[in-house]
Amino acid sequence: MKIKQADFVKSAVYEKDYPEQLKNMELAFVGRSNVGKSSLINSITGRKKLAKTSKTPGRTQLINFFSVNKEFYIVDLPGYGFAKVPKEMKVEWGKTMDRYIASSRNKLVFVLLDIRRIPSQEDIDMLVYLDHHDIPFKIIFTKMDKVSNNEKFKLLKDIKKKVEFHNDDVLFHSSLTDKGKDDILAFIESLITTEEKKEEEI
């Protein structure tokens, strides 16, 4: 897939303020506050400053919608975990994210996990929540430039003690080198093509 256009559309907290859904499934990105979510979005869209990145975890406080090729939205959800903010604010961010995930919008959720970290309870809770509600999701392991190939397989083995998956069913990415970008774009393209075929058959 070639991304020719990617633009910020709007930020929202409540469902009534979400933009009208485009014809294709939208792709939401979620993960711990320091997992590299904004950097990944910027990498796959080829727009370095599309999603705001920060050295301070927890920069994304609202749901941010980005239009891609005027065909689908990329949705940047609030991060969870390390953000040094008051507990009350974290609760509100959680509600903001829950409202979107529980909405009836046609979506797939990319769950980002740091390859170097054993998934936290919040990561596990997110995966269980999506699975329980039959919301399609795909795991992307980030920070791949931080580990060697040998370390990668050792780390995956440790992570599998917490999360069940097959190596062929997950994606890998480095925002520093853009490694894995083409695989993610190919997956998105196959997803949209499948959706369009379903529409034609209806």
XYZ file of N, CA, C and O in Angstrom:
808
model
N 0.839 -1.200 0.000
C 0.000 0.000 0.000
C 0.872 1.247 0.000
O 1.846 1.328 0.747
N 0.508 2.219 -0.823
C 1.199 3.504 -0.835
C 0.314 4.526 -0.146
O -0.848 4.689 -0.503
N 0.876 5.191 0.845
C 0.124 6.249 1.517
C 0.501 7.574 0.869
O 1.633 8.041 0.974
N -0.454 8.144 0.152
C -0.220 9.389 -0.574
C -0.662 10.602 0.228
O -0.198 11.718 -0.009
N -1.597 10.373 1.149
C -2.136 11.487 1.932
C -2.435 11.017 3.341
O -2.978 9.941 3.555
N -2.027 11.802 4.324
C -2.346 11.513 5.723
C -2.466 12.848 6.454
O -1.503 13.615 6.507
N -3.650 13.131 6.956
C -3.902 14.427 7.587
C -4.667 14.266 8.890
O -5.545 13.393 9.013
N -4.345 15.128 9.846
C -5.104 15.182 11.088
C -6.508 15.693 10.782
O -6.691 16.665 10.050
N -7.511 15.023 11.347
C -8.901 15.431 11.121
C -9.448 16.140 12.354
O -9.875 17.278 12.298
N -9.432 15.431 13.496
C -9.934 16.063 14.721
C -9.579 15.204 15.932
O -9.238 14.028 15.798
N -9.695 15.820 17.110
C -9.580 15.102 18.374
C -10.963 15.013 19.005
O -11.813 15.883 18.775
N -11.194 13.963 19.775
C -12.508 13.797 20.387
C -12.378 13.059 21.714
O -11.399 12.351 21.968
N -13.381 13.220 22.551
C -13.492 12.485 23.810
C -14.730 11.608 23.770
O -14.692 10.445 24.143
N -15.849 12.189 23.287
C -17.130 11.484 23.283
C -17.510 11.023 21.879
O -17.140 11.649 20.879
N -18.286 9.948 21.823
C -18.645 9.338 20.542
C -19.370 10.313 19.620
O -19.195 10.280 18.405
N -20.183 11.178 20.205
C -20.937 12.138 19.384
C -20.020 13.077 18.602
O -20.434 13.680 17.607
N -18.768 13.191 19.057
C -17.822 14.097 18.402
C -16.889 13.393 17.415
O -16.065 14.043 16.769
N -16.989 12.047 17.292
C -16.149 11.336 16.335
C -16.533 11.764 14.919
O -17.708 12.035 14.651
N -15.591 11.790 13.995
C -15.947 12.097 12.600
C -16.791 10.971 12.008
O -16.724 9.827 12.475
N -17.585 11.309 11.013
C -18.398 10.290 10.351
C -17.480 9.234 9.750
O -16.473 9.560 9.112
N -17.819 7.977 9.960
C -16.930 6.894 9.515
C -16.828 6.869 7.994
O -17.810 7.076 7.282
N -15.612 6.606 7.504
C -15.398 6.458 6.069
C -15.813 5.052 5.653
O -16.178 4.222 6.482
N -15.735 4.764 4.351
C -16.271 3.482 3.857
C -15.482 2.273 4.356
O -16.021 1.183 4.485
N -14.201 2.457 4.656
C -13.364 1.328 5.060
C -13.192 1.238 6.570
O -13.340 2.224 7.295
N -12.859 0.044 7.027
C -12.540 -0.195 8.438
C -11.454 0.762 8.898
O -10.500 1.029 8.173
N -11.624 1.306 10.105
C -10.571 2.188 10.617
C -9.622 1.403 11.512
O -9.978 0.353 12.058
N -8.419 1.926 11.645
C -7.347 1.210 12.338
C -6.928 2.003 13.570
O -6.407 3.111 13.452
N -7.192 1.433 14.730
C -6.871 2.110 15.987
C -5.573 1.548 16.554
O -5.296 0.349 16.450
N -4.783 2.421 17.164
C -3.500 2.028 17.759
C -3.554 2.295 19.254
O -3.897 3.397 19.683
N -3.193 1.268 20.044
C -3.229 1.416 21.495
C -2.014 0.724 22.102
O -1.459 -0.221 21.527
N -1.595 1.203 23.281
C -0.444 0.587 23.945
C -0.004 1.415 25.133
O -0.559 2.481 25.420
N 1.010 0.918 25.833
C 1.554 1.654 26.972
C 2.052 3.028 26.527
O 2.417 3.233 25.368
N 2.105 3.940 27.494
C 2.439 5.331 27.176
C 3.792 5.500 26.509
O 4.018 6.467 25.807
N 4.725 4.583 26.733
C 6.074 4.751 26.181
C 6.393 3.712 25.108
O 7.559 3.430 24.843
N 5.369 3.143 24.481
C 5.599 2.036 23.549
C 5.995 2.500 22.139
O 6.416 1.703 21.307
N 5.875 3.797 21.876
C 6.266 4.315 20.569
C 5.122 4.380 19.575
O 5.318 4.269 18.368
N 3.919 4.618 20.088
C 2.713 4.628 19.251
C 2.736 5.749 18.210
O 2.501 5.510 17.032
N 3.002 6.965 18.665
C 3.023 8.104 17.736
C 4.127 7.953 16.694
O 3.932 8.249 15.515
N 5.285 7.462 17.126
C 6.407 7.264 16.199
C 6.063 6.230 15.135
O 6.431 6.369 13.971
N 5.335 5.181 15.531
C 4.933 4.155 14.566
C 3.956 4.729 13.540
O 4.085 4.480 12.338
N 2.987 5.502 14.016
C 2.019 6.128 13.106
C 2.739 7.034 12.118
O 2.460 7.026 10.912
N 3.691 7.804 12.610
C 4.455 8.699 11.727
C 5.284 7.900 10.716
O 5.418 8.296 9.554
N 5.824 6.781 11.151
C 6.640 5.943 10.281
C 5.823 5.362 9.131
O 6.210 5.470 7.966
N 4.677 4.751 9.452
C 3.925 4.075 8.384
C 3.247 5.059 7.432
O 3.007 4.743 6.277
N 2.964 6.284 7.928
C 2.336 7.274 7.045
C 3.376 8.099 6.285
O 3.032 8.794 5.322
N 4.638 8.016 6.720
C 5.673 8.816 6.074
C 5.584 10.282 6.424
O 6.161 11.135 5.749
N 4.884 10.606 7.514
C 4.740 11.989 7.970
C 5.361 12.119 9.348
O 4.797 11.653 10.340
N 6.545 12.740 9.437
C 7.308 12.761 10.682
C 6.609 13.458 11.842
O 6.862 13.152 12.999
N 5.736 14.394 11.538
C 5.105 15.160 12.619
C 3.586 15.019 12.622
O 2.887 15.873 13.173
N 3.079 13.957 12.009
C 1.626 13.775 11.957
C 1.065 13.565 13.366
O 0.215 14.310 13.828
N 1.549 12.532 14.044
C 1.160 12.292 15.438
C 2.246 12.895 16.320
O 3.427 12.710 16.070
N 1.844 13.604 17.341
C 2.813 14.293 18.200
C 3.560 13.296 19.079
O 2.956 12.505 19.781
N 4.880 13.362 19.002
C 5.712 12.499 19.855
C 6.278 13.344 20.991
O 6.412 14.561 20.878
N 6.609 12.679 22.072
C 7.148 13.386 23.228
C 8.031 12.452 24.035
O 7.816 11.249 24.064
N 9.039 13.023 24.690
C 9.879 12.219 25.587
C 9.141 11.948 26.896
O 9.563 11.129 27.692
N 8.045 12.675 27.094
C 7.233 12.462 28.290
C 6.088 11.535 27.954
O 5.211 11.884 27.167
N 6.053 10.318 28.512
C 4.973 9.383 28.218
C 3.612 9.955 28.577
O 3.482 10.730 29.519
N 2.591 9.577 27.795
C 1.238 10.007 28.097
C 0.831 11.290 27.402
O -0.078 11.988 27.833
N 1.507 11.633 26.303
C 1.197 12.876 25.585
C -0.215 12.826 24.989
O -0.924 13.819 24.975
N -0.621 11.662 24.464
C -1.939 11.545 23.847
C -2.996 11.425 24.936
O -3.055 10.436 25.647
N -3.840 12.453 25.062
C -4.878 12.455 26.086
C -6.264 12.318 25.474
O -7.218 11.951 26.166
N -6.375 12.623 24.188
C -7.641 12.545 23.478
C -7.546 11.446 22.427
O -6.490 10.867 22.207
N -8.662 11.166 21.779
C -8.641 10.252 20.636
C -8.393 11.103 19.400
O -9.154 12.031 19.114
N -7.321 10.823 18.680
C -6.974 11.603 17.496
C -7.253 10.806 16.225
O -6.814 9.667 16.091
N -7.981 11.417 15.309
C -8.350 10.778 14.049
C -7.526 11.380 12.901
O -7.442 12.602 12.761
N -6.936 10.494 12.085
C -6.155 10.911 10.928
C -6.746 10.243 9.682
O -6.951 9.029 9.657
N -6.999 11.036 8.658
C -7.511 10.502 7.395
C -6.336 10.046 6.530
O -5.361 10.782 6.356
N -6.434 8.825 5.989
C -5.369 8.280 5.147
C -5.933 7.975 3.758
O -6.896 7.216 3.615
N -5.325 8.602 2.744
C -5.754 8.446 1.340
C -7.247 8.706 1.168
O -7.870 8.236 0.203
N -7.840 9.417 2.134
C -9.288 9.703 2.138
C -10.119 8.427 2.057
O -11.271 8.442 1.641
N -9.509 7.308 2.496
C -10.186 6.007 2.432
C -10.499 5.432 3.810
O -11.473 4.711 3.981
N -9.631 5.712 4.788
C -9.847 5.161 6.128
C -9.177 6.054 7.161
O -8.340 6.896 6.822
N -9.571 5.858 8.412
C -8.963 6.604 9.507
C -7.932 5.756 10.239
O -8.125 4.561 10.444
N -6.840 6.391 10.627
C -5.960 5.870 11.666
C -6.391 6.583 12.939
O -6.575 7.809 12.952
N -6.577 5.819 14.006
C -7.079 6.378 15.258
C -6.029 6.169 16.351
O -5.652 5.033 16.660
N -5.551 7.262 16.913
C -4.518 7.240 17.950
C -5.215 7.347 19.302
O -5.763 8.397 19.652
N -5.218 6.245 20.058
C -5.899 6.206 21.356
C -4.949 6.606 22.484
O -3.735 6.457 22.357
N -5.492 7.097 23.614
C -4.627 7.459 24.751
C -3.795 6.277 25.224
O -4.261 5.131 25.224
N -2.562 6.541 25.618
C -1.700 5.492 26.141
C -2.070 5.163 27.581
O -2.796 5.901 28.238
N -1.577 4.048 28.065
C -1.818 3.681 29.458
C -0.492 3.253 30.089
O 0.465 2.950 29.391
N -0.434 3.262 31.400
C 0.783 2.768 32.058
C 1.608 3.826 32.757
O 1.240 4.305 33.813
N 2.731 4.238 32.119
C 3.748 5.010 32.816
C 3.477 6.501 33.006
O 4.199 7.159 33.704
N 2.464 7.021 32.345
C 2.259 8.472 32.358
C 2.197 9.022 33.787
O 1.434 8.537 34.621
N 3.033 10.027 34.063
C 3.089 10.616 35.405
C 2.020 11.703 35.527
O 2.306 12.892 35.447
N 0.786 11.251 35.702
C -0.334 12.177 35.835
C -1.177 11.730 37.033
O -1.079 10.595 37.478
N -2.028 12.633 37.544
C -2.889 12.251 38.668
C -3.780 11.058 38.315
O -4.175 10.882 37.163
N -4.090 10.258 39.340
C -4.892 9.053 39.145
C -6.238 9.372 38.494
O -6.732 8.639 37.635
N -6.852 10.505 38.907
C -8.154 10.883 38.370
C -8.078 11.094 36.859
O -8.997 10.741 36.108
N -6.962 11.673 36.392
C -6.790 11.929 34.966
C -6.626 10.610 34.211
O -7.167 10.432 33.125
N -5.885 9.674 34.809
C -5.724 8.358 34.183
C -7.073 7.667 34.015
O -7.335 7.024 32.993
N -7.928 7.802 35.024
C -9.262 7.202 34.959
C -10.041 7.793 33.804
O -10.705 7.071 33.045
N -9.974 9.117 33.623
C -10.693 9.774 32.532
C -10.161 9.323 31.168
O -10.915 9.102 30.237
N -8.821 9.181 31.052
C -8.233 8.701 29.801
C -8.745 7.306 29.492
O -9.053 6.973 28.351
N -8.836 6.469 30.555
C -9.337 5.105 30.388
C -10.762 5.095 29.873
O -11.113 4.321 28.976
N -11.594 5.973 30.416
C -12.999 6.068 29.967
C -13.070 6.507 28.507
O -13.887 6.008 27.733
N -12.205 7.454 28.159
C -12.166 7.948 26.773
C -11.837 6.804 25.817
O -12.476 6.637 24.769
N -10.853 5.994 26.187
C -10.439 4.865 25.355
C -11.519 3.787 25.320
O -11.826 3.230 24.263
N -12.112 3.490 26.481
C -13.154 2.459 26.560
C -14.347 2.804 25.679
O -14.928 1.926 25.038
N -14.719 4.086 25.668
C -15.869 4.494 24.859
C -15.634 4.188 23.391
O -16.520 3.712 22.684
N -14.413 4.462 22.937
C -14.126 4.197 21.525
C -14.120 2.695 21.247
O -14.744 2.233 20.286
N -13.431 1.927 22.064
C -13.311 0.489 21.820
C -14.681 -0.194 21.875
O -14.974 -1.103 21.101
N -15.547 0.276 22.786
C -16.878 -0.318 22.933
C -17.861 0.182 21.868
O -18.963 -0.358 21.734
N -17.467 1.184 21.096
C -18.375 1.746 20.080
C -18.597 0.744 18.946
O -17.845 -0.221 18.786
N -19.630 1.007 18.159
C -19.989 0.091 17.063
C -19.224 0.384 15.778
O -19.509 -0.204 14.734
N -18.254 1.271 15.833
C -17.503 1.613 14.626
C -16.761 0.386 14.088
O -16.260 -0.434 14.849
N -16.686 0.299 12.777
C -16.005 -0.816 12.112
C -14.497 -0.599 12.250
O -13.952 0.323 11.648
N -13.838 -1.434 13.057
C -12.440 -1.141 13.398
C -11.634 -2.402 13.642
O -12.160 -3.470 13.964
N -10.322 -2.250 13.481
C -9.352 -3.232 13.952
C -8.404 -2.484 14.871
O -8.034 -1.340 14.586
N -8.032 -3.128 15.970
C -7.149 -2.482 16.944
C -5.758 -3.099 16.871
O -5.599 -4.312 16.996
N -4.757 -2.256 16.636
C -3.368 -2.688 16.724
C -2.922 -2.488 18.172
O -2.928 -1.361 18.673
N -2.559 -3.569 18.835
C -2.054 -3.487 20.212
C -0.530 -3.499 20.145
O 0.074 -4.467 19.679
N 0.087 -2.414 20.600
C 1.537 -2.285 20.526
C 2.177 -2.779 21.818
O 1.770 -2.378 22.915
N 3.165 -3.642 21.675
C 3.920 -4.160 22.823
C 5.411 -3.926 22.579
O 5.902 -4.167 21.474
N 6.112 -3.465 23.595
C 7.563 -3.267 23.522
C 8.232 -4.648 23.560
O 8.047 -5.399 24.521
N 8.996 -4.994 22.522
C 9.632 -6.300 22.424
C 10.516 -6.599 23.638
O 10.728 -7.760 24.007
N 11.020 -5.561 24.315
C 11.969 -5.750 25.419
C 11.294 -5.983 26.768
O 11.959 -6.279 27.747
N 9.973 -5.838 26.806
C 9.262 -5.887 28.082
C 8.275 -7.057 28.138
O 7.571 -7.317 27.165
N 8.202 -7.722 29.274
C 7.140 -8.699 29.502
C 5.828 -7.905 29.587
O 5.781 -6.873 30.284
N 4.776 -8.318 28.873
C 3.518 -7.557 28.903
C 3.020 -7.307 30.321
O 3.063 -8.197 31.176
N 2.580 -6.083 30.564
C 2.052 -5.708 31.877
C 0.630 -6.247 32.029
O 0.018 -6.718 31.070
N 0.096 -6.129 33.232
C -1.287 -6.558 33.463
C -2.237 -5.729 32.614
O -3.257 -6.228 32.124
N -1.909 -4.441 32.417
C -2.757 -3.585 31.570
C -2.740 -4.065 30.122
O -3.769 -4.026 29.438
N -1.579 -4.522 29.646
C -1.502 -5.085 28.292
C -2.392 -6.324 28.191
O -3.165 -6.479 27.234
N -2.282 -7.202 29.185
C -3.070 -8.434 29.202
C -4.560 -8.105 29.244
O -5.368 -8.689 28.506
N -4.921 -7.148 30.099
C -6.332 -6.749 30.228
C -6.878 -6.242 28.894
O -8.021 -6.538 28.534
N -6.060 -5.485 28.168
C -6.492 -4.963 26.868
C -6.755 -6.106 25.882
O -7.784 -6.130 25.193
N -5.842 -7.060 25.814
C -5.998 -8.193 24.890
C -7.218 -9.039 25.253
O -7.979 -9.457 24.372
N -7.412 -9.269 26.550
C -8.575 -10.054 27.011
C -9.874 -9.311 26.690
O -10.856 -9.912 26.234
N -9.881 -7.994 26.904
C -11.059 -7.165 26.627
C -11.445 -7.243 25.153
O -12.615 -7.454 24.806
N -10.466 -7.098 24.278
C -10.728 -7.137 22.833
C -11.228 -8.518 22.416
O -12.180 -8.633 21.639
N -10.593 -9.533 22.952
C -10.974 -10.909 22.614
C -12.396 -11.216 23.106
O -13.207 -11.808 22.387
N -12.689 -10.794 24.313
C -13.998 -11.049 24.914
C -15.123 -10.402 24.111
O -16.211 -10.967 23.974
N -14.862 -9.214 23.581
C -15.876 -8.471 22.838
C -15.804 -8.711 21.320
O -16.447 -7.997 20.539
N -15.009 -9.723 20.927
C -14.891 -10.088 19.509
C -14.474 -8.912 18.624
O -14.956 -8.758 17.500
N -13.597 -8.076 19.155
C -13.063 -6.951 18.378
C -11.762 -7.418 17.738
O -10.848 -7.855 18.436
N -11.667 -7.388 16.406
C -10.439 -7.863 15.768
C -9.231 -7.032 16.185
O -9.317 -5.806 16.287
N -8.113 -7.713 16.437
C -6.909 -6.987 16.820
C -5.687 -7.694 16.270
O -5.725 -8.861 15.881
N -4.585 -6.960 16.238
C -3.305 -7.478 15.758
C -2.217 -6.910 16.654
O -2.195 -5.712 16.949
N -1.299 -7.761 17.083
C -0.189 -7.306 17.929
C 0.970 -6.822 17.055
O 1.334 -7.480 16.080
N 1.516 -5.671 17.414
C 2.750 -5.176 16.789
C 3.799 -5.015 17.884
O 3.575 -4.306 18.867
N 4.930 -5.685 17.727
C 6.049 -5.504 18.659
C 6.911 -4.339 18.167
O 7.369 -4.331 17.013
N 7.124 -3.364 19.045
C 7.893 -2.165 18.693
C 9.307 -2.237 19.264
O 9.659 -3.179 19.969
N 10.103 -1.207 18.942
C 11.488 -1.054 19.439
C 12.403 -2.177 18.952
O 13.338 -2.588 19.658
N 12.153 -2.686 17.736
C 12.923 -3.819 17.230
C 14.397 -3.486 16.996
O 15.240 -4.385 16.962
N 14.722 -2.200 16.831
C 16.120 -1.806 16.633
C 16.937 -1.958 17.917
O 18.165 -1.923 17.883
N 16.244 -2.152 19.038
C 16.923 -2.251 20.329
C 17.416 -3.664 20.633
O 18.123 -3.875 21.629
N 17.022 -4.648 19.806
C 17.394 -6.041 20.109
C 18.006 -6.715 18.877
O 17.679 -6.369 17.740
N 18.876 -7.680 19.118
C 19.449 -8.465 18.028
C 18.459 -9.562 17.644
O 17.470 -9.796 18.337
N 18.728 -10.258 16.559
C 17.847 -11.323 16.111
C 17.775 -12.464 17.138
O 16.708 -13.029 17.394
N 18.935 -12.789 17.728
C 18.954 -13.832 18.759
C 18.143 -13.421 19.985
O 17.392 -14.227 20.548
N 18.303 -12.160 20.385
C 17.558 -11.645 21.537
C 16.059 -11.651 21.251
O 15.247 -11.942 22.135
N 15.704 -11.346 20.020
C 14.294 -11.297 19.622
C 13.587 -12.605 19.951
O 12.525 -12.605 20.593
N 14.153 -13.728 19.550
C 13.493 -15.008 19.745
C 13.475 -15.425 21.219
O 12.523 -16.051 21.686
N 14.509 -15.045 21.953
C 14.527 -15.333 23.401
C 13.435 -14.526 24.094
O 12.696 -15.043 24.944
N 13.332 -13.251 23.718
C 12.322 -12.376 24.325
C 10.906 -12.842 23.983
O 10.016 -12.847 24.835
N 10.702 -13.245 22.726
C 9.381 -13.729 22.318
C 8.987 -14.972 23.118
O 7.821 -15.140 23.499
N 9.976 -15.824 23.375
C 9.720 -17.035 24.155
C 9.243 -16.674 25.567
O 8.305 -17.281 26.104
N 9.880 -15.649 26.176
C 9.489 -15.199 27.515
C 8.101 -14.555 27.494
O 7.288 -14.780 28.404
N 7.838 -13.752 26.443
C 6.544 -13.062 26.339
C 5.406 -14.070 26.185
O 4.306 -13.886 26.705
N 5.696 -15.184 25.490
C 4.660 -16.203 25.269
C 4.216 -16.902 26.551
O 3.195 -17.583 26.564
N 4.967 -16.699 27.607
C 4.536 -17.251 28.903
C 3.342 -16.461 29.441
O 2.629 -16.928 30.329
N 3.167 -15.251 28.908
C 2.066 -14.378 29.333
C 0.973 -14.246 28.273
O -0.209 -14.115 28.589
N 1.382 -14.244 26.993
C 0.444 -14.005 25.891
C 0.580 -15.111 24.855
O 1.694 -15.448 24.447
N -0.547 -15.652 24.420
C -0.516 -16.699 23.395
C -0.534 -16.095 22.000
O -1.395 -15.277 21.681
N 0.421 -16.480 21.159
C 0.438 -16.041 19.764
C 1.453 -16.883 19.000
O 2.322 -17.526 19.580
N 1.325 -16.880 17.691
C 2.310 -17.507 16.818
C 3.141 -16.396 16.188
O 2.609 -15.329 15.848
N 4.419 -16.621 16.005
C 5.294 -15.575 15.457
C 4.810 -15.062 14.101
O 5.010 -13.896 13.759
N 4.174 -15.926 13.324
C 3.685 -15.521 12.001
C 2.441 -14.647 12.085
O 2.038 -14.040 11.091
N 1.801 -14.609 13.257
C 0.549 -13.865 13.403
C 0.748 -12.465 13.972
O -0.232 -11.730 14.164
N 1.983 -12.100 14.280
C 2.248 -10.777 14.832
C 3.151 -9.995 13.878
O 3.768 -10.560 12.985
N 3.195 -8.686 14.096
C 4.031 -7.809 13.266
C 5.137 -7.208 14.126
O 5.016 -7.137 15.350
N 6.196 -6.768 13.464
C 7.346 -6.194 14.167
C 7.693 -4.855 13.515
O 7.561 -4.696 12.303
N 8.166 -3.900 14.333
C 8.444 -2.583 13.766
C 9.524 -1.839 14.546
O 9.638 -1.967 15.762
N 10.301 -1.069 13.818
C 11.245 -0.126 14.417
C 10.996 1.244 13.794
O 11.114 1.400 12.575
N 10.644 2.222 14.606
C 10.414 3.569 14.076
C 11.739 4.248 13.736
O 11.778 5.192 12.944
N 12.836 3.747 14.314
C 14.157 4.327 14.037
C 14.638 3.966 12.635
O 15.164 4.803 11.904
N 14.425 2.716 12.237
C 14.914 2.245 10.936
C 13.801 2.024 9.917
O 14.068 1.762 8.746
N 12.527 2.122 10.367
C 11.352 1.827 9.529
C 11.246 0.343 9.179
O 10.419 -0.044 8.349
N 12.068 -0.498 9.801
C 11.973 -1.930 9.545
C 10.603 -2.431 9.996
O 10.145 -2.114 11.083
N 9.957 -3.210 9.136
C 8.628 -3.720 9.440
C 7.509 -2.864 8.889
O 6.350 -3.283 8.853
N 7.841 -1.660 8.447
C 6.838 -0.738 7.904
C 6.103 -1.363 6.720
O 4.865 -1.322 6.648
N 6.843 -1.961 5.791
C 6.228 -2.546 4.592
C 5.289 -3.695 4.952
O 4.240 -3.869 4.321
N 5.654 -4.470 5.970
C 4.806 -5.580 6.401
C 3.485 -5.060 6.972
O 2.410 -5.634 6.725
N 3.560 -3.984 7.744
C 2.342 -3.398 8.328
C 1.453 -2.834 7.225
O 0.237 -3.052 7.213
N 2.059 -2.139 6.265
C 1.286 -1.572 5.158
C 0.663 -2.660 4.298
O -0.472 -2.532 3.828
N 1.388 -3.755 4.100
C 0.849 -4.879 3.314
C -0.340 -5.501 4.047
O -1.347 -5.873 3.418
N -0.234 -5.608 5.370
C -1.347 -6.147 6.159
C -2.563 -5.235 6.053
O -3.692 -5.709 5.868
N -2.342 -3.925 6.158
C -3.444 -2.956 6.055
C -4.104 -3.052 4.679
O -5.335 -3.056 4.558
N -3.285 -3.159 3.648
C -3.819 -3.261 2.280
C -4.682 -4.523 2.118
O -5.764 -4.476 1.541
N -4.201 -5.646 2.652
C -4.967 -6.890 2.542
C -6.282 -6.784 3.311
O -7.319 -7.295 2.882
N -6.244 -6.084 4.437
C -7.432 -5.886 5.258
C -8.483 -5.072 4.498
O -9.659 -5.443 4.449
N -8.039 -3.985 3.896
C -8.961 -3.106 3.171
C -9.498 -3.793 1.915
O -10.683 -3.691 1.590
N -8.636 -4.532 1.223
C -9.069 -5.267 0.029
C -10.151 -6.281 0.384
O -11.159 -6.413 -0.320
N -9.958 -6.988 1.498
C -10.947 -7.965 1.959
C -12.263 -7.289 2.291
O -13.341 -7.781 1.950
N -12.182 -6.125 2.944
C -13.383 -5.366 3.297
C -14.142 -4.932 2.050
O -15.367 -5.013 1.980
N -13.405 -4.447 1.053
C -14.034 -3.974 -0.184
C -14.727 -5.115 -0.926
O -15.803 -4.945 -1.508
N -14.120 -6.293 -0.901
C -14.732 -7.462 -1.544
C -16.027 -7.840 -0.860
O -17.010 -8.213 -1.516
N -16.028 -7.746 0.470
C -17.251 -8.053 1.233
C -18.359 -7.088 0.847
O -19.521 -7.468 0.714
N -18.003 -5.799 0.690
C -18.993 -4.779 0.325
C -19.592 -5.075 -1.051
O -20.787 -4.916 -1.275
N -18.738 -5.504 -1.969
C -19.198 -5.791 -3.332
C -20.167 -6.973 -3.362
O -21.077 -7.052 -4.186
N -19.954 -7.910 -2.428
C -20.789 -9.126 -2.403
C -22.150 -8.875 -1.779
O -23.084 -9.654 -1.958
N -22.257 -7.792 -0.997
C -23.538 -7.482 -0.337
C -24.555 -6.935 -1.345
O -24.258 -6.079 -2.121
